[in-house]
Coordinates of C-alpha atoms and ligand atoms in Angstrom, one line a residue:
X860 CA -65.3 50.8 36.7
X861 CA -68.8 51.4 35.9
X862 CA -69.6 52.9 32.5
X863 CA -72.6 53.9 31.3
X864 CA -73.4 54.5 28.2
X865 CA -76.2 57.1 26.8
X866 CA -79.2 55.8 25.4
X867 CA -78.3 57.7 22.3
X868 CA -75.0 55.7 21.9
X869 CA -76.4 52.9 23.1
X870 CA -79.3 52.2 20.4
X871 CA -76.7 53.7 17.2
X872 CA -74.0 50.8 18.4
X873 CA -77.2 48.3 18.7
X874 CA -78.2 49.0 14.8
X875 CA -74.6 49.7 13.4
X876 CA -74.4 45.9 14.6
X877 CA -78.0 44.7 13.2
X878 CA -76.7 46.9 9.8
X879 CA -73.7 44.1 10.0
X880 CA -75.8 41.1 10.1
X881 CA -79.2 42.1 8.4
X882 CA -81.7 41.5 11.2
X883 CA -84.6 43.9 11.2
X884 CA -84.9 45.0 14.6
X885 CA -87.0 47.8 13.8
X886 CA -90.1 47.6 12.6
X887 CA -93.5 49.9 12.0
X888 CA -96.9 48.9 11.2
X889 CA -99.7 51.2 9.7
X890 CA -102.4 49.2 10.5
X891 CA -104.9 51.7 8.9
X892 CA -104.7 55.0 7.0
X893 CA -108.3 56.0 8.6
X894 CA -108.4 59.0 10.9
X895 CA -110.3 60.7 13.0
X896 CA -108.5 63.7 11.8
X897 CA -107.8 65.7 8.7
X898 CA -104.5 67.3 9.1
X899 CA -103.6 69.8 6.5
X900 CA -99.5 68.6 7.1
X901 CA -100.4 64.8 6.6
X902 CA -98.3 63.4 4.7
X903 CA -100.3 60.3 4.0
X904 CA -103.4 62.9 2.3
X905 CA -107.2 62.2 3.0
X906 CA -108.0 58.9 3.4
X907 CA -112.1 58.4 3.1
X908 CA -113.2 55.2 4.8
X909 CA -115.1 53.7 2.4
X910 CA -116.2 49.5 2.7
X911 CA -114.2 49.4 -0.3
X912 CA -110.9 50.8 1.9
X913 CA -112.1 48.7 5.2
X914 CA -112.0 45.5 3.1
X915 CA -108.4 46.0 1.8
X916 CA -107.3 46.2 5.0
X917 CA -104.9 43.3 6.3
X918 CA -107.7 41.1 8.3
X919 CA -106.6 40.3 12.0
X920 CA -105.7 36.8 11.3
X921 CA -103.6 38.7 8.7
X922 CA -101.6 40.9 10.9
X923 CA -100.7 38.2 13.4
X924 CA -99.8 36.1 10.8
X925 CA -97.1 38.8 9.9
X926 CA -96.5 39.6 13.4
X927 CA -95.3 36.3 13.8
X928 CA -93.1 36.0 11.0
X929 CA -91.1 39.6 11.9
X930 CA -90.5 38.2 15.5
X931 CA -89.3 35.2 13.7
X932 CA -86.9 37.3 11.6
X933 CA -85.8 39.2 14.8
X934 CA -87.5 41.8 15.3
X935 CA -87.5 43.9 19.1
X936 CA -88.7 47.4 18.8
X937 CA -92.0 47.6 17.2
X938 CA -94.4 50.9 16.5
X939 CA -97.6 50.6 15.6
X940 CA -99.4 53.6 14.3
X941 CA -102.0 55.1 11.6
X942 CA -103.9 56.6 10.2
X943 CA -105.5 56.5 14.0
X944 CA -104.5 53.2 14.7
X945 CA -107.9 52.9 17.8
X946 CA -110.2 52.7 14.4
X947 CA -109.3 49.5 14.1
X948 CA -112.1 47.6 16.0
X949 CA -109.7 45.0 16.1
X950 CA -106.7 47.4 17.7
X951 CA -106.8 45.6 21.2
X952 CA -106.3 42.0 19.6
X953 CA -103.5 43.6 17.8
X954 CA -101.6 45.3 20.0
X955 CA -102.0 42.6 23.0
X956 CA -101.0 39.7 20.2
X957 CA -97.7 42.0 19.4
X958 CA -96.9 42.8 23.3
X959 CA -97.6 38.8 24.2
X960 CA -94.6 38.2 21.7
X961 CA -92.4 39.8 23.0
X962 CA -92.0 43.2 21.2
X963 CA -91.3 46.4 22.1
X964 CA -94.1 48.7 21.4
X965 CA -94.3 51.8 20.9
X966 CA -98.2 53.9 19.8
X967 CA -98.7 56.6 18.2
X968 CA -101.7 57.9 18.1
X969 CA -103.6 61.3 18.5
X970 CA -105.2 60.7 21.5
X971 CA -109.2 61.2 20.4
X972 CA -110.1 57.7 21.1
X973 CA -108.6 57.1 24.5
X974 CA -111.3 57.1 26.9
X975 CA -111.1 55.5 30.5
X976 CA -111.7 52.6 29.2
X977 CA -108.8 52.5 26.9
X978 CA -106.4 54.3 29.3
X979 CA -107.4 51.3 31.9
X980 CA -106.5 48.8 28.4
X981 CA -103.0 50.6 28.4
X982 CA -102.3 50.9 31.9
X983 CA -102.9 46.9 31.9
X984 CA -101.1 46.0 28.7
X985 CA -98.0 48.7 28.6
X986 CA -96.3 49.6 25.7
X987 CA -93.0 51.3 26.0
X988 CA -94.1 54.4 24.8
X989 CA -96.8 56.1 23.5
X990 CA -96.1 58.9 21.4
X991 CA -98.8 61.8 20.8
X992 CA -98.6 64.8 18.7
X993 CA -100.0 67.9 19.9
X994 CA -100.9 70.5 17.4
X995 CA -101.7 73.6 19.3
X996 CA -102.3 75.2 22.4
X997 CA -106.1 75.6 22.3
X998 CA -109.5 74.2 20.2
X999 CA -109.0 77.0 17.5
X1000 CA -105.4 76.1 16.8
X1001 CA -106.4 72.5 16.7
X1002 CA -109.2 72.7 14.4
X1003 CA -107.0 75.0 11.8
X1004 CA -104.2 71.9 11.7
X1005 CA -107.3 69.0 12.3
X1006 CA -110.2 69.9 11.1
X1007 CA -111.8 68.7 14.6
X1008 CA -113.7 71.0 16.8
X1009 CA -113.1 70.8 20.4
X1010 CA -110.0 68.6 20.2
X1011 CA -107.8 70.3 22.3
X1012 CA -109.8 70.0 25.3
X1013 CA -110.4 66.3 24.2
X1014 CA -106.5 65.9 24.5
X1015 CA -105.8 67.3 27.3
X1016 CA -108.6 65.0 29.0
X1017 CA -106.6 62.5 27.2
X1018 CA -103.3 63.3 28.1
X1019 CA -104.8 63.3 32.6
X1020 CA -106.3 60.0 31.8
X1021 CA -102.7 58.8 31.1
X1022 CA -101.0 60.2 33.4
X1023 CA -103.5 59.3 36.2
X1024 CA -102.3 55.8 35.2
X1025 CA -98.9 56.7 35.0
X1026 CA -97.8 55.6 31.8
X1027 CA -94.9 57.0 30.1
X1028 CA -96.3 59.1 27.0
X1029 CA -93.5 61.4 24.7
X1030 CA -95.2 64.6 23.4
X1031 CA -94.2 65.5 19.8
X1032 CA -95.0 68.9 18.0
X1033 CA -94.5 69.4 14.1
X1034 CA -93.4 73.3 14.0
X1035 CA -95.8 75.0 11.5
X1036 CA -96.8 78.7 10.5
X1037 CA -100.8 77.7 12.1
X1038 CA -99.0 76.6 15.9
X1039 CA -95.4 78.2 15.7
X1040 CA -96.6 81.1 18.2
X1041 CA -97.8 78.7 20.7
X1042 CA -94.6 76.2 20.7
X1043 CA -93.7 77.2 24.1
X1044 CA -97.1 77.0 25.9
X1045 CA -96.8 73.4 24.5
X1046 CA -93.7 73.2 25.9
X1047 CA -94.7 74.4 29.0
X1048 CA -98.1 72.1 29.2
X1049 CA -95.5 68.6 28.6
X1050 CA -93.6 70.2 31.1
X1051 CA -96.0 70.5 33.8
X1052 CA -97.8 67.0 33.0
X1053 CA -93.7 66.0 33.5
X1054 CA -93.8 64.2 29.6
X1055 CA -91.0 64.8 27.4
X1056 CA -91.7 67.0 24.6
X1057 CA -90.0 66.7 21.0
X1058 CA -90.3 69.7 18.7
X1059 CA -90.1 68.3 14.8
X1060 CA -89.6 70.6 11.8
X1061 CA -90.4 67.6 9.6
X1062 CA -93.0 69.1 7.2
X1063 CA -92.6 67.5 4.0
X1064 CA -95.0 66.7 0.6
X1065 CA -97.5 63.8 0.7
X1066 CA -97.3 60.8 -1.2
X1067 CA -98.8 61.4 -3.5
X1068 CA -96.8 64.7 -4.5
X1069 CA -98.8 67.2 -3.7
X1070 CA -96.7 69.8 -2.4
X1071 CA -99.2 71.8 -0.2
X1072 CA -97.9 70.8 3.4
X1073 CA -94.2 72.9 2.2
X1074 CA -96.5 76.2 2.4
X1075 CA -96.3 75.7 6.3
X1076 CA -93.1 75.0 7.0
X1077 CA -91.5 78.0 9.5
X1078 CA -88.3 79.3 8.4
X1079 CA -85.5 77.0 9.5
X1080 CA -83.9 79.3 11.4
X1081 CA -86.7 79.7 13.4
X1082 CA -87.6 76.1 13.5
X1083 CA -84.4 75.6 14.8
X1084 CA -84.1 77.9 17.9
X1085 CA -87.6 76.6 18.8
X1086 CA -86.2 73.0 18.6
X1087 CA -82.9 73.6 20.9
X1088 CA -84.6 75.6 23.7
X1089 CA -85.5 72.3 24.8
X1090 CA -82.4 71.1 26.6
X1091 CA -83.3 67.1 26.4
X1092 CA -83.7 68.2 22.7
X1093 CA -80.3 70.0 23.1
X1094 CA -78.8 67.2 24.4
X1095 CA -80.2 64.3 21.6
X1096 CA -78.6 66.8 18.8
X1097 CA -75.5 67.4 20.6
X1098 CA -74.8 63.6 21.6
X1099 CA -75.5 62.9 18.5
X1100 CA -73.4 65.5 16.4
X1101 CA -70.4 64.5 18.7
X1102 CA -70.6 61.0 17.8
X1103 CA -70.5 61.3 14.4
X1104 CA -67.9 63.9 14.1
X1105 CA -65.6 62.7 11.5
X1106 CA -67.4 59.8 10.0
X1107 CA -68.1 59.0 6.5
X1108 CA -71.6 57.8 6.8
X1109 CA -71.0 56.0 3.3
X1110 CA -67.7 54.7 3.8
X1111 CA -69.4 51.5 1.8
X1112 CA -71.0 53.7 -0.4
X1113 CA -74.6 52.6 0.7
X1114 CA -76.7 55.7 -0.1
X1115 CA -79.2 54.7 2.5
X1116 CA -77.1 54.1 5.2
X1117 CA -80.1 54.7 7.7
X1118 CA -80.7 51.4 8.1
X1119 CA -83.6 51.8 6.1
X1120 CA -84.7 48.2 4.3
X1121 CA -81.7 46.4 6.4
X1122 CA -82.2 47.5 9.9
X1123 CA -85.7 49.0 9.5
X1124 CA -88.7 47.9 7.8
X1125 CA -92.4 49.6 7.6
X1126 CA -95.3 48.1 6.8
X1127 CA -98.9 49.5 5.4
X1128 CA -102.3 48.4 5.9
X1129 CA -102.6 46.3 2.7
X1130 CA -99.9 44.1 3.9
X1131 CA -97.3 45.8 1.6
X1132 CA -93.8 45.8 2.8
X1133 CA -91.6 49.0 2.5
X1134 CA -87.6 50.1 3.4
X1135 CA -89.4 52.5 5.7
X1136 CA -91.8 54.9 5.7
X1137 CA -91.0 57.5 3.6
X1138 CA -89.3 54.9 1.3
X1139 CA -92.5 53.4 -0.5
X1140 CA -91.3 52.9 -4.1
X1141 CA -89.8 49.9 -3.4
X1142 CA -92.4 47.4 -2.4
X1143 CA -93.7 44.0 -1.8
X1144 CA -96.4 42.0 -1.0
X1145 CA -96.9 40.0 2.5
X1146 CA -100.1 38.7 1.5
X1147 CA -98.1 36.9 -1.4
X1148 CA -94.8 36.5 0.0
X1149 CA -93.2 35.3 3.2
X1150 CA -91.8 38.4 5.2
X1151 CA -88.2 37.2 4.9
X1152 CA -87.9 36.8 1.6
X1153 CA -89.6 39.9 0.8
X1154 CA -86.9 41.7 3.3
X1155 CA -84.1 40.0 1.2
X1156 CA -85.4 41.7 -1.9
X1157 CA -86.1 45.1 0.0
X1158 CA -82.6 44.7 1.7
X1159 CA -80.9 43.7 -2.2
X1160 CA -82.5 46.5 -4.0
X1161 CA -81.4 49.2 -0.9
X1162 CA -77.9 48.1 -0.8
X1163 CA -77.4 48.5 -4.3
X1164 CA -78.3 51.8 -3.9
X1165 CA -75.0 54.0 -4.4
X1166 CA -74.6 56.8 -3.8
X1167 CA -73.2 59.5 -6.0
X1168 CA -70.0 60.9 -5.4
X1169 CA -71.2 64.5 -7.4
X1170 CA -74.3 64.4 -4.7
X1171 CA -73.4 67.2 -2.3
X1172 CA -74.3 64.7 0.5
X1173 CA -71.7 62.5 0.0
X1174 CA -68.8 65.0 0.9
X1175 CA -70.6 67.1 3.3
X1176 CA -70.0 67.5 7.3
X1177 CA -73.1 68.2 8.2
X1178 CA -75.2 65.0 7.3
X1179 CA -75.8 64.4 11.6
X1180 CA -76.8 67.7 12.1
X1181 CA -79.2 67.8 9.0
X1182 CA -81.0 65.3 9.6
X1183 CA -79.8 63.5 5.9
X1184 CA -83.0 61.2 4.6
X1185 CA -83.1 60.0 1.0
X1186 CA -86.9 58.8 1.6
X1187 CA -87.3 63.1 2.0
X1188 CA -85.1 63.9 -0.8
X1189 CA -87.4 62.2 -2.8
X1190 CA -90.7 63.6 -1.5
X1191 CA -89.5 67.1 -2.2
X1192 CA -87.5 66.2 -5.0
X1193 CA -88.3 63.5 -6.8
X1194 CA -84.9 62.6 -6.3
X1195 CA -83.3 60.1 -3.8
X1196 CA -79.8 62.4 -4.5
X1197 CA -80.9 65.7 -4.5
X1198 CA -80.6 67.1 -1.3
X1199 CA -83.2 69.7 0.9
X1200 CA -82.4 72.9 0.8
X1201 CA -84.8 73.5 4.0
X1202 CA -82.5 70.8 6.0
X1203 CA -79.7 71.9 4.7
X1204 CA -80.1 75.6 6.3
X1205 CA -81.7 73.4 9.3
X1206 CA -78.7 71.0 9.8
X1207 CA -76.6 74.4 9.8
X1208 CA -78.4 76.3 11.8
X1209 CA -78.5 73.3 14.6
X1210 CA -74.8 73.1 14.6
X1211 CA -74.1 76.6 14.9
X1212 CA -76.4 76.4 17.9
X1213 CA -75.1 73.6 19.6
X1214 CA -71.2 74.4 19.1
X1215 CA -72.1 78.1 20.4
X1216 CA -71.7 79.7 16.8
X1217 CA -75.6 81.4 17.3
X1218 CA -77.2 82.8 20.4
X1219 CA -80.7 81.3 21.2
Ligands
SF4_1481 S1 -79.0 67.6 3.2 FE1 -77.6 69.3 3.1 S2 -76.7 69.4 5.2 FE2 -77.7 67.4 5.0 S3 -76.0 66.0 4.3 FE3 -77.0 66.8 2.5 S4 -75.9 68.6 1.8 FE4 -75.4 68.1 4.0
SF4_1482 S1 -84.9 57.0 4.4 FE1 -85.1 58.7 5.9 S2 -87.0 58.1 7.1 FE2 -86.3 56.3 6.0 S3 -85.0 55.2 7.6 FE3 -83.7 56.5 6.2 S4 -83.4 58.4 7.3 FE4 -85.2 57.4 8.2

C-alpha cells in the first residue's frame, strides 16, 4: 500500500530523529543586519551602515569557510536572510557557493533589490524557497511599517518578475494594528499571483529590550481568526495539533525541546554562533572556533536547560497550539520560563477554532 505522509509529519519525524543524534540539519545565516528598510516591528532595531559596521561583517572567504564546516557537520536545509541579505555586494558569491554544496536554500528577503537582473540570477540558481513579507496593501501602508516611499508598487513589480520566472516564492504577513484592515486584500493578492500566503502574529520586543513593537500587536483573538481563514494555514495548525495530542514535549525535561542549539543553529553577521534566532545569550565565536565544537558547547549548555516543573508550560495542553518558544519568553520576559500571556490567549483561541469550539 502506498502511504504518504504530510509534509508536516514528514519534516517533525526528520528532526525528532536529528534531536536523537545531534546533527544540525537546520541552519540560518544573517549575513548582514543592513536594510533597506526601517520597520517599526523589527526585531533586530536600526542598524546604520556605517564602515565601522561593514568591516565587522564576516568577509566572503569567511562565510564559505563556515559554509563549509556546517555541511561538514550535516547540515541540509539552510536560510539565508538579513537585515536585506542583496546588500551584500558579495550576496551572489554566497548564495551560489551555499547552493553548489549541496544545501537547501531558502531567502528571505523584502523584495526591493530584485530587479530583472536578479530575478534572471534566481531563476538560474534556485533556492527552494524564497520567502517575502508583505506589509500592506498599498505605498501608504507600506511606508507607515517601512519607512520607504513607493514600496508597494516596488513589490508588486517584484513579486511579477518572479513569477514570470516561475519560481516558487511563500508570502508571509506579520498581523499588526498599521496592516490588520488590509489582511485579506493580501490574501487575495498571494492568491491571485497563486503564492502561498502565511499570516504571523509574531510581534515581539527587539533585542535589545525595547518593548515598542508589543504596542502593535492585534488582539489575539483577532489575530487568530485572521490566521485560520486561510485553509493551508488551517490545515498546518490542525496537522499539527493532532500530532501532538497527548505528548509531553519534555518527557526528558529539555526546556528547549525545539531543537533549538541541537537540531537548529543561527548564525549573525559577525560570525557568532547562536541556538537560534531568538536564542542569542548563548554564544560563540566562529572566527575563533571551529563550528563543531562551538555547536557542542551551544548543544551542552541547551540540554542542561530544565525546565521547571512550577512553569505553567510544563503541565499545559496547549504548548502545539501556542506556539511554546523559550527564545520569546525571554524577549517579553526576561525569562526563559515565564510564559506569554499574548500566546497563551493565541494558542487557545487557535484550538478552539480548529476543534470547532469558535465560529470564524
Ligand atoms: S505559552 Fe501558554 S499556552 Fe503555550 S505552553 Fe505555555 S502555558 Fe501553554
Ligand atoms: S527557541 Fe523559539 S524560535 Fe528558537 S527554535 Fe525554539 S521555538 Fe524556535
Amino acid at each position: 500500500m502506498n502511504k504518504s505522509v504530510d509534509p508536516v509529519t514528514f519534516s517533525s519525524k526528520i528532526k525528532r530523529i536529528a534531536f536523537q543524534k545531534n546533527i544540525p540539519i537546520y541552519g540560518s545565516f544573517e549575513i548582514t543586519h543592513r536594510c533597506c528598510f526601517d520597520c517599526v516591528h523589527c526585531f533586530l532595531g536600526p542598524v546604520k551602515a556605517t564602515q565601522e559596521i561593514i568591516d565587522n561583517e564576516l568577509s566572503t572567504d569567511e562565510i564559505f569557510k563556515i559554509i563549509d564546516d556546517i555541511v561538514d557537520a550535516g547540515c541540509l536545509k539552510f536560510l539565508i536572510t538579513g537585515g536585506e541579505p542583496l546588500l551584500r555586494p558579495d550576496f551572489k558569491d554566497v548564495y551560489v557557493y551555499a547552493k553548489k554544496k549541496g544545501l537547501i536554500l531558502t531567502l528571505f528577503t523584502n523584495g526591493m533589490l530584485i530587479d530583472e537582473d536578479m530575478a534572471d540570477f534566481l531563476k538560474e540558481w534556485p533556492p527552494d524557497t524564497i520567502e517575502i513579507s508583505l506589509y500592506g496593501a498599498c505605498d501608504e501602508t507600506y511606508k507607515k511599517v517601512t519607512g520607504v516611499d513607493g514600496a508597494y508598487t516596488k513589490i508588486v513589480d517584484t513579486l511579477k518578475l518572479l513569477k514570470e520566472r516561475n519560481l516558487h516564492v511563500n508570502l508571509k504577513t506579520v498581523i499588526m494594528t498599521i496592516n490588520s484592515d488590509e489582511y485579506f486584500q493580501l490574501m487575495e493578492l498571494s492568491k491571485n499571483l497563486g503564492y502561498k500566503f502565511r499570516p504571523d502574529a509574531g510581534v515581539f520586543p527587539k533585542l535589545d529590550g525595547d518593548n515598542s513593537p508589543l504596542q502593535y500587536r492585534v488582539p489575539a483573538k483577532e489575530a487568530a481568526e485572521k490566521e485560520l481563514t486561510d485553509e493551508i494555514r488551517a490545515e498546518e495548525w490542525e496537522t499539527q495539533i493532532n500530532n501532538n495530542e497527548g505528548l509531553n514535549f519534555h518527557a526528558d525535561g529539555f526546556l528547549y525541546a525545539c531543537g533549538a542549539g541541537v537540531t537548529d543553529f543561527h548564525i549573525d553577521p559577525y560570525g557568532k554562533l547562536m541556538p537560534c534566532m531568538l536564542v542569542r545569550h548563548i554564544k560563540r565565536d566562529l572566527r575563533t572556533h571551529k563550528f563543531i565544537e562551538c555547536m557542542d558547547d551551544i548543544r551542552k549548555k541547551i540540554k542542561k536547560k530544565k525546565i521547571s516543573l512550577d512553569f505553567k508550560c510544563a503541565s499545559c495542553d496547549n504548548q502545539a497550539s501556542c506556539g511554546y518558544c523559550p527564545g520569546r519568553f525571554l524577549l517579553e520576559n526576561g525569562n526563559e520560563q515565564t510564559c506569554s500571556t499574548y500566546y497563551c490567549e493565541l494558542g487557545m483561541y487557535r484550538k478552539q477554532i480548529i476543534t470547532g469550539g469558535l465560529c470564524v
